[in-house]
């Protein structure tokens, strides 16, 4: 049986890679006021950030419900595939629980559902490792069990360029945002125990990039595993950052991902991130 991976749009999975590797992406449903969009379907990341900058309020996202997961699972089973579904962290969304309800409803031994405890392209980093195992002939159960262990070794860090969206999203007070903008404060964020958390602050964006680069050393990254990069409408700066990392560390991959609405709604355009595996 072939292995079919299913991820939600919060994974920021590359669609060309997905199409080539039997990966189904269930898109995020976005609402800008009364307007409805599906990320990656009728709204590109570039369009999302442009609308985010000009919109009067932050968009709302809708979780992927049980019915949608059931339809995705049934389609995979009908094709004769075993299924490994990897979702956004349970602590950030009800999507995982909806997928588990769908799994229980269908009650097939060929469906495995995993809470990644991650967000954005650190989810995709896990799925890529699963794809390698599928190509080596491993079963869905073997892949699921390995990824359950591996997910605790993934690290993702990002530096946020603008405080505006943290303020509008209620994650930063008006006073803190005002002071921060005056001193050019840039938050450094990560995923800690399944939740996006502020893990540092720097003065200046380039200092923030230096800080997240040094996380490779601080976290004792595994040089035998890939290092991934992501950006929110800031590709030129990201390419400079990648070159900076390459000058200081040995990395075996520099695959780039677009950071989408799940993170981008609160980070805004300009966010840059790095993901890797600890030893």
Short mmCIF file of C-alpha atoms in Angstrom, two decimals:
data_model
loop_
_atom_site.label_atom_id
_atom_site.label_comp_id
_atom_site.label_asym_id
_atom_site.label_seq_id
_atom_site.Cartn_x
_atom_site.Cartn_y
_atom_site.Cartn_z
CA UNK A 1 0.00 0.00 0.00
CA UNK A 2 1.20 3.53 -0.74
CA UNK A 3 1.50 6.09 2.04
CA UNK A 4 -0.62 9.24 1.80
CA UNK A 5 0.26 12.15 4.07
CA UNK A 6 -2.42 14.68 4.94
CA UNK A 7 -1.57 18.05 6.49
CA UNK A 8 -3.52 21.19 7.24
CA UNK A 9 -2.62 24.54 5.71
CA UNK A 10 -0.88 25.66 8.88
CA UNK A 11 2.03 23.43 7.84
CA UNK A 12 3.03 25.85 5.06
CA UNK A 13 3.79 22.79 2.96
CA UNK A 14 5.26 23.47 -0.49
CA UNK A 15 2.54 22.53 -2.98
CA UNK A 16 4.89 21.27 -5.71
CA UNK A 17 6.62 18.98 -3.23
CA UNK A 18 3.22 17.83 -1.97
CA UNK A 19 1.97 16.98 -5.46
CA UNK A 20 5.09 14.93 -6.16
CA UNK A 21 4.93 12.95 -2.90
CA UNK A 22 1.29 11.97 -2.34
CA UNK A 23 0.69 14.71 0.22
CA UNK A 24 -2.76 16.25 0.54
CA UNK A 25 -2.98 19.79 1.93
CA UNK A 26 -6.28 20.80 3.51
CA UNK A 27 -6.28 24.59 3.12
CA UNK A 28 -6.99 27.10 5.86
CA UNK A 29 -10.26 28.98 5.56
CA UNK A 30 -9.77 32.73 6.02
CA UNK A 31 -12.21 35.57 6.56
CA UNK A 32 -11.26 39.17 5.89
CA UNK A 33 -14.46 40.73 7.17
CA UNK A 34 -17.23 39.19 5.05
CA UNK A 35 -14.82 37.97 2.36
CA UNK A 36 -13.95 34.27 2.44
CA UNK A 37 -10.74 32.79 1.07
CA UNK A 38 -8.96 29.45 1.05
CA UNK A 39 -5.22 29.87 1.49
CA UNK A 40 -3.32 28.47 -1.46
CA UNK A 41 -6.52 27.96 -3.47
CA UNK A 42 -8.00 31.38 -4.23
CA UNK A 43 -5.45 33.41 -2.26
CA UNK A 44 -1.68 33.27 -2.60
CA UNK A 45 0.69 34.15 0.24
CA UNK A 46 1.62 37.35 -1.56
CA UNK A 47 -2.05 38.32 -1.81
CA UNK A 48 -2.55 37.45 1.84
CA UNK A 49 0.23 39.75 3.05
CA UNK A 50 -0.90 42.55 0.74
CA UNK A 51 -4.44 42.29 2.13
CA UNK A 52 -3.10 42.03 5.67
CA UNK A 53 -1.21 45.32 5.29
CA UNK A 54 -4.18 47.21 3.86
CA UNK A 55 -6.98 45.60 5.87
CA UNK A 56 -8.75 47.34 8.74
CA UNK A 57 -8.69 44.25 10.98
CA UNK A 58 -6.84 40.96 11.23
CA UNK A 59 -8.39 38.02 9.40
CA UNK A 60 -10.12 35.18 11.19
CA UNK A 61 -9.33 31.54 10.52
CA UNK A 62 -11.69 28.59 10.76
CA UNK A 63 -10.54 25.20 12.03
CA UNK A 64 -10.77 22.19 9.72
CA UNK A 65 -13.84 20.29 10.85
CA UNK A 66 -14.48 16.58 11.27
CA UNK A 67 -16.42 16.24 8.01
CA UNK A 68 -13.54 17.67 5.97
CA UNK A 69 -11.09 15.26 7.59
CA UNK A 70 -13.47 12.35 6.98
CA UNK A 71 -13.69 13.20 3.30
CA UNK A 72 -9.89 13.39 3.03
CA UNK A 73 -9.46 10.08 4.86
CA UNK A 74 -12.09 8.30 2.75
CA UNK A 75 -10.47 9.52 -0.47
CA UNK A 76 -7.12 8.15 0.64
CA UNK A 77 -8.53 4.78 1.64
CA UNK A 78 -10.49 4.55 -1.63
CA UNK A 79 -7.20 5.00 -3.49
CA UNK A 80 -5.75 2.08 -1.56
CA UNK A 81 -3.42 4.19 0.57
CA UNK A 82 -2.43 4.07 4.20
CA UNK A 83 -2.78 7.51 5.78
CA UNK A 84 -0.55 9.53 8.09
CA UNK A 85 -2.17 12.83 9.06
CA UNK A 86 0.04 15.43 10.75
CA UNK A 87 -1.73 18.44 12.23
CA UNK A 88 -1.00 21.83 13.73
CA UNK A 89 -0.27 21.71 17.47
CA UNK A 90 -3.33 20.75 19.49
CA UNK A 91 -2.62 23.64 21.87
CA UNK A 92 -3.03 26.14 19.04
CA UNK A 93 -6.12 24.80 17.31
CA UNK A 94 -8.96 22.28 17.56
CA UNK A 95 -7.92 20.82 14.20
CA UNK A 96 -6.19 17.80 15.75
CA UNK A 97 -9.27 16.87 17.78
CA UNK A 98 -11.44 17.13 14.67
CA UNK A 99 -9.07 14.80 12.83
CA UNK A 100 -9.18 12.32 15.72
CA UNK A 101 -12.98 12.38 15.67
CA UNK A 102 -12.90 11.63 11.96
CA UNK A 103 -10.44 8.80 12.54
CA UNK A 104 -12.71 7.29 15.20
CA UNK A 105 -15.78 7.62 12.96
CA UNK A 106 -14.16 5.78 10.05
CA UNK A 107 -12.41 3.30 12.36
CA UNK A 108 -9.78 2.05 9.92
CA UNK A 109 -6.45 0.49 10.97
CA UNK A 110 -4.83 2.30 8.05
CA UNK A 111 -5.33 5.83 9.46
CA UNK A 112 -2.80 7.40 11.84
CA UNK A 113 -3.29 10.92 13.22
CA UNK A 114 -0.49 12.83 14.92
CA UNK A 115 -0.39 16.11 16.83
CA UNK A 116 2.85 17.63 15.55
CA UNK A 117 3.20 20.00 18.58
CA UNK A 118 4.61 22.31 15.87
CA UNK A 119 3.50 25.10 13.54
CA UNK A 120 4.38 26.29 10.04
CA UNK A 121 7.32 24.67 8.26
CA UNK A 122 8.50 22.77 11.34
CA UNK A 123 5.43 20.57 10.65
CA UNK A 124 6.63 20.16 7.07
CA UNK A 125 10.11 19.25 8.33
CA UNK A 126 8.54 16.25 10.05
CA UNK A 127 6.48 15.23 7.03
CA UNK A 128 9.55 15.31 4.78
CA UNK A 129 11.21 12.79 7.10
CA UNK A 130 8.07 10.68 6.83
CA UNK A 131 8.22 10.84 3.04
CA UNK A 132 11.81 9.54 3.14
CA UNK A 133 10.63 6.59 5.22
CA UNK A 134 7.73 5.91 2.84
CA UNK A 135 10.16 5.88 -0.08
CA UNK A 136 12.23 3.34 1.86
CA UNK A 137 9.19 1.06 2.10
CA UNK A 138 8.19 1.69 5.71
CA UNK A 139 4.57 1.23 6.78
CA UNK A 140 2.27 3.99 7.99
CA UNK A 141 2.52 2.65 11.54
CA UNK A 142 6.32 2.66 11.43
CA UNK A 143 6.34 6.22 10.09
CA UNK A 144 3.82 7.39 12.68
CA UNK A 145 5.82 5.92 15.58
CA UNK A 146 9.08 7.44 14.35
CA UNK A 147 7.56 10.89 13.82
CA UNK A 148 6.01 10.77 17.30
CA UNK A 149 9.55 10.53 18.69
CA UNK A 150 11.13 12.92 16.20
CA UNK A 151 8.63 15.74 16.77
CA UNK A 152 10.22 16.52 20.14
CA UNK A 153 13.57 17.17 18.44
CA UNK A 154 12.30 19.79 16.00
CA UNK A 155 13.10 23.42 16.77
CA UNK A 156 11.78 26.48 14.98
CA UNK A 157 12.75 30.08 15.66
CA UNK A 158 11.70 33.31 14.02
CA UNK A 159 12.27 37.04 14.28
CA UNK A 160 9.32 39.39 13.79
CA UNK A 161 9.87 42.59 11.85
CA UNK A 162 6.78 44.60 12.86
CA UNK A 163 5.02 44.87 16.23
CA UNK A 164 1.83 46.12 14.57
CA UNK A 165 0.19 42.73 14.12
CA UNK A 166 1.07 41.44 17.59
CA UNK A 167 -0.64 44.56 18.94
CA UNK A 168 -3.71 44.21 16.74
CA UNK A 169 -3.98 40.54 17.66
CA UNK A 170 -4.00 41.35 21.37
CA UNK A 171 -0.63 39.73 22.01
CA UNK A 172 1.09 43.03 22.82
CA UNK A 173 -0.23 46.09 24.65
CA UNK A 174 -0.44 49.46 22.92
CA UNK A 175 2.12 50.88 25.33
CA UNK A 176 4.59 48.05 24.79
CA UNK A 177 4.18 48.30 21.02
CA UNK A 178 4.75 52.07 21.13
CA UNK A 179 7.93 51.79 23.19
CA UNK A 180 9.13 48.82 21.16
CA UNK A 181 8.73 50.66 17.88
CA UNK A 182 10.76 53.61 19.20
CA UNK A 183 13.72 51.45 20.20
CA UNK A 184 13.40 49.14 17.15
CA UNK A 185 12.58 46.10 19.27
CA UNK A 186 12.28 42.79 17.42
CA UNK A 187 10.72 39.78 19.20
CA UNK A 188 12.27 36.34 18.79
CA UNK A 189 9.66 33.57 18.88
CA UNK A 190 9.69 29.78 19.01
CA UNK A 191 7.37 26.86 19.65
CA UNK A 192 7.63 25.77 23.27
CA UNK A 193 5.59 22.76 24.41
CA UNK A 194 3.27 23.19 21.44
CA UNK A 195 2.66 26.91 21.93
CA UNK A 196 4.17 29.90 20.10
CA UNK A 197 6.15 31.80 22.73
CA UNK A 198 8.37 34.86 22.92
CA UNK A 199 11.85 33.58 23.77
CA UNK A 200 13.86 36.77 23.36
CA UNK A 201 14.06 40.38 22.23
CA UNK A 202 16.68 42.16 20.20
CA UNK A 203 17.30 45.74 19.16
CA UNK A 204 17.29 45.72 15.38
CA UNK A 205 16.22 43.10 12.87
CA UNK A 206 19.73 42.01 11.86
CA UNK A 207 20.54 41.36 15.50
CA UNK A 208 17.41 39.22 15.63
CA UNK A 209 18.64 37.21 12.65
CA UNK A 210 22.00 36.75 14.37
CA UNK A 211 20.15 35.49 17.44
CA UNK A 212 18.08 32.86 15.64
CA UNK A 213 21.15 31.73 13.69
CA UNK A 214 23.00 31.16 16.97
CA UNK A 215 20.15 28.87 18.10
CA UNK A 216 21.72 26.21 15.89
CA UNK A 217 24.71 26.17 18.21
CA UNK A 218 22.78 26.73 21.43
CA UNK A 219 20.34 23.90 20.72
CA UNK A 220 23.05 21.47 19.53
CA UNK A 221 21.60 20.91 16.08
CA UNK A 222 22.00 17.60 14.26
CA UNK A 223 24.34 18.20 11.31
CA UNK A 224 23.09 15.02 9.61
CA UNK A 225 19.54 16.40 9.35
CA UNK A 226 18.21 19.18 7.09
CA UNK A 227 17.95 22.82 8.08
CA UNK A 228 14.94 24.70 6.69
CA UNK A 229 14.13 28.38 6.24
CA UNK A 230 10.94 30.39 5.91
CA UNK A 231 9.83 33.94 5.27
CA UNK A 232 6.73 36.08 5.12
CA UNK A 233 7.08 38.23 2.00
CA UNK A 234 10.74 39.02 2.77
CA UNK A 235 12.68 36.81 0.36
CA UNK A 236 15.66 39.09 -0.29
CA UNK A 237 16.42 39.40 3.41
CA UNK A 238 15.92 35.65 3.85
CA UNK A 239 18.48 34.87 1.13
CA UNK A 240 20.99 37.12 2.90
CA UNK A 241 20.25 35.29 6.14
CA UNK A 242 20.78 31.88 4.53
CA UNK A 243 24.19 32.96 3.27
CA UNK A 244 25.05 34.17 6.78
CA UNK A 245 24.09 30.77 8.22
CA UNK A 246 26.11 28.89 5.59
CA UNK A 247 29.22 30.88 6.46
CA UNK A 248 28.98 29.82 10.08
CA UNK A 249 27.47 26.33 10.05
CA UNK A 250 27.52 23.15 8.06
CA UNK A 251 24.02 22.51 6.72
CA UNK A 252 22.84 19.85 4.27
CA UNK A 253 19.72 21.61 3.02
CA UNK A 254 18.50 25.14 2.48
CA UNK A 255 14.93 24.47 1.37
CA UNK A 256 12.76 27.59 1.66
CA UNK A 257 9.10 27.78 2.65
CA UNK A 258 6.55 30.59 2.55
CA UNK A 259 5.18 31.40 6.00
CA UNK A 260 1.43 31.57 5.59
CA UNK A 261 -1.62 32.87 7.47
CA UNK A 262 -1.38 30.64 10.57
CA UNK A 263 1.72 32.54 11.71
CA UNK A 264 1.62 35.48 9.31
CA UNK A 265 -1.61 36.90 10.74
CA UNK A 266 0.22 37.79 13.96
CA UNK A 267 3.80 38.14 12.74
CA UNK A 268 2.94 40.24 9.71
CA UNK A 269 5.13 40.59 6.61
CA UNK A 270 8.87 40.51 7.15
CA UNK A 271 9.05 37.52 9.50
CA UNK A 272 12.01 35.19 8.93
CA UNK A 273 12.48 31.77 10.50
CA UNK A 274 14.70 28.72 10.72
CA UNK A 275 13.85 25.11 11.62
CA UNK A 276 16.19 22.24 12.45
CA UNK A 277 16.52 19.06 14.46
CA UNK A 278 18.34 18.65 17.77
CA UNK A 279 20.67 15.72 18.32
#
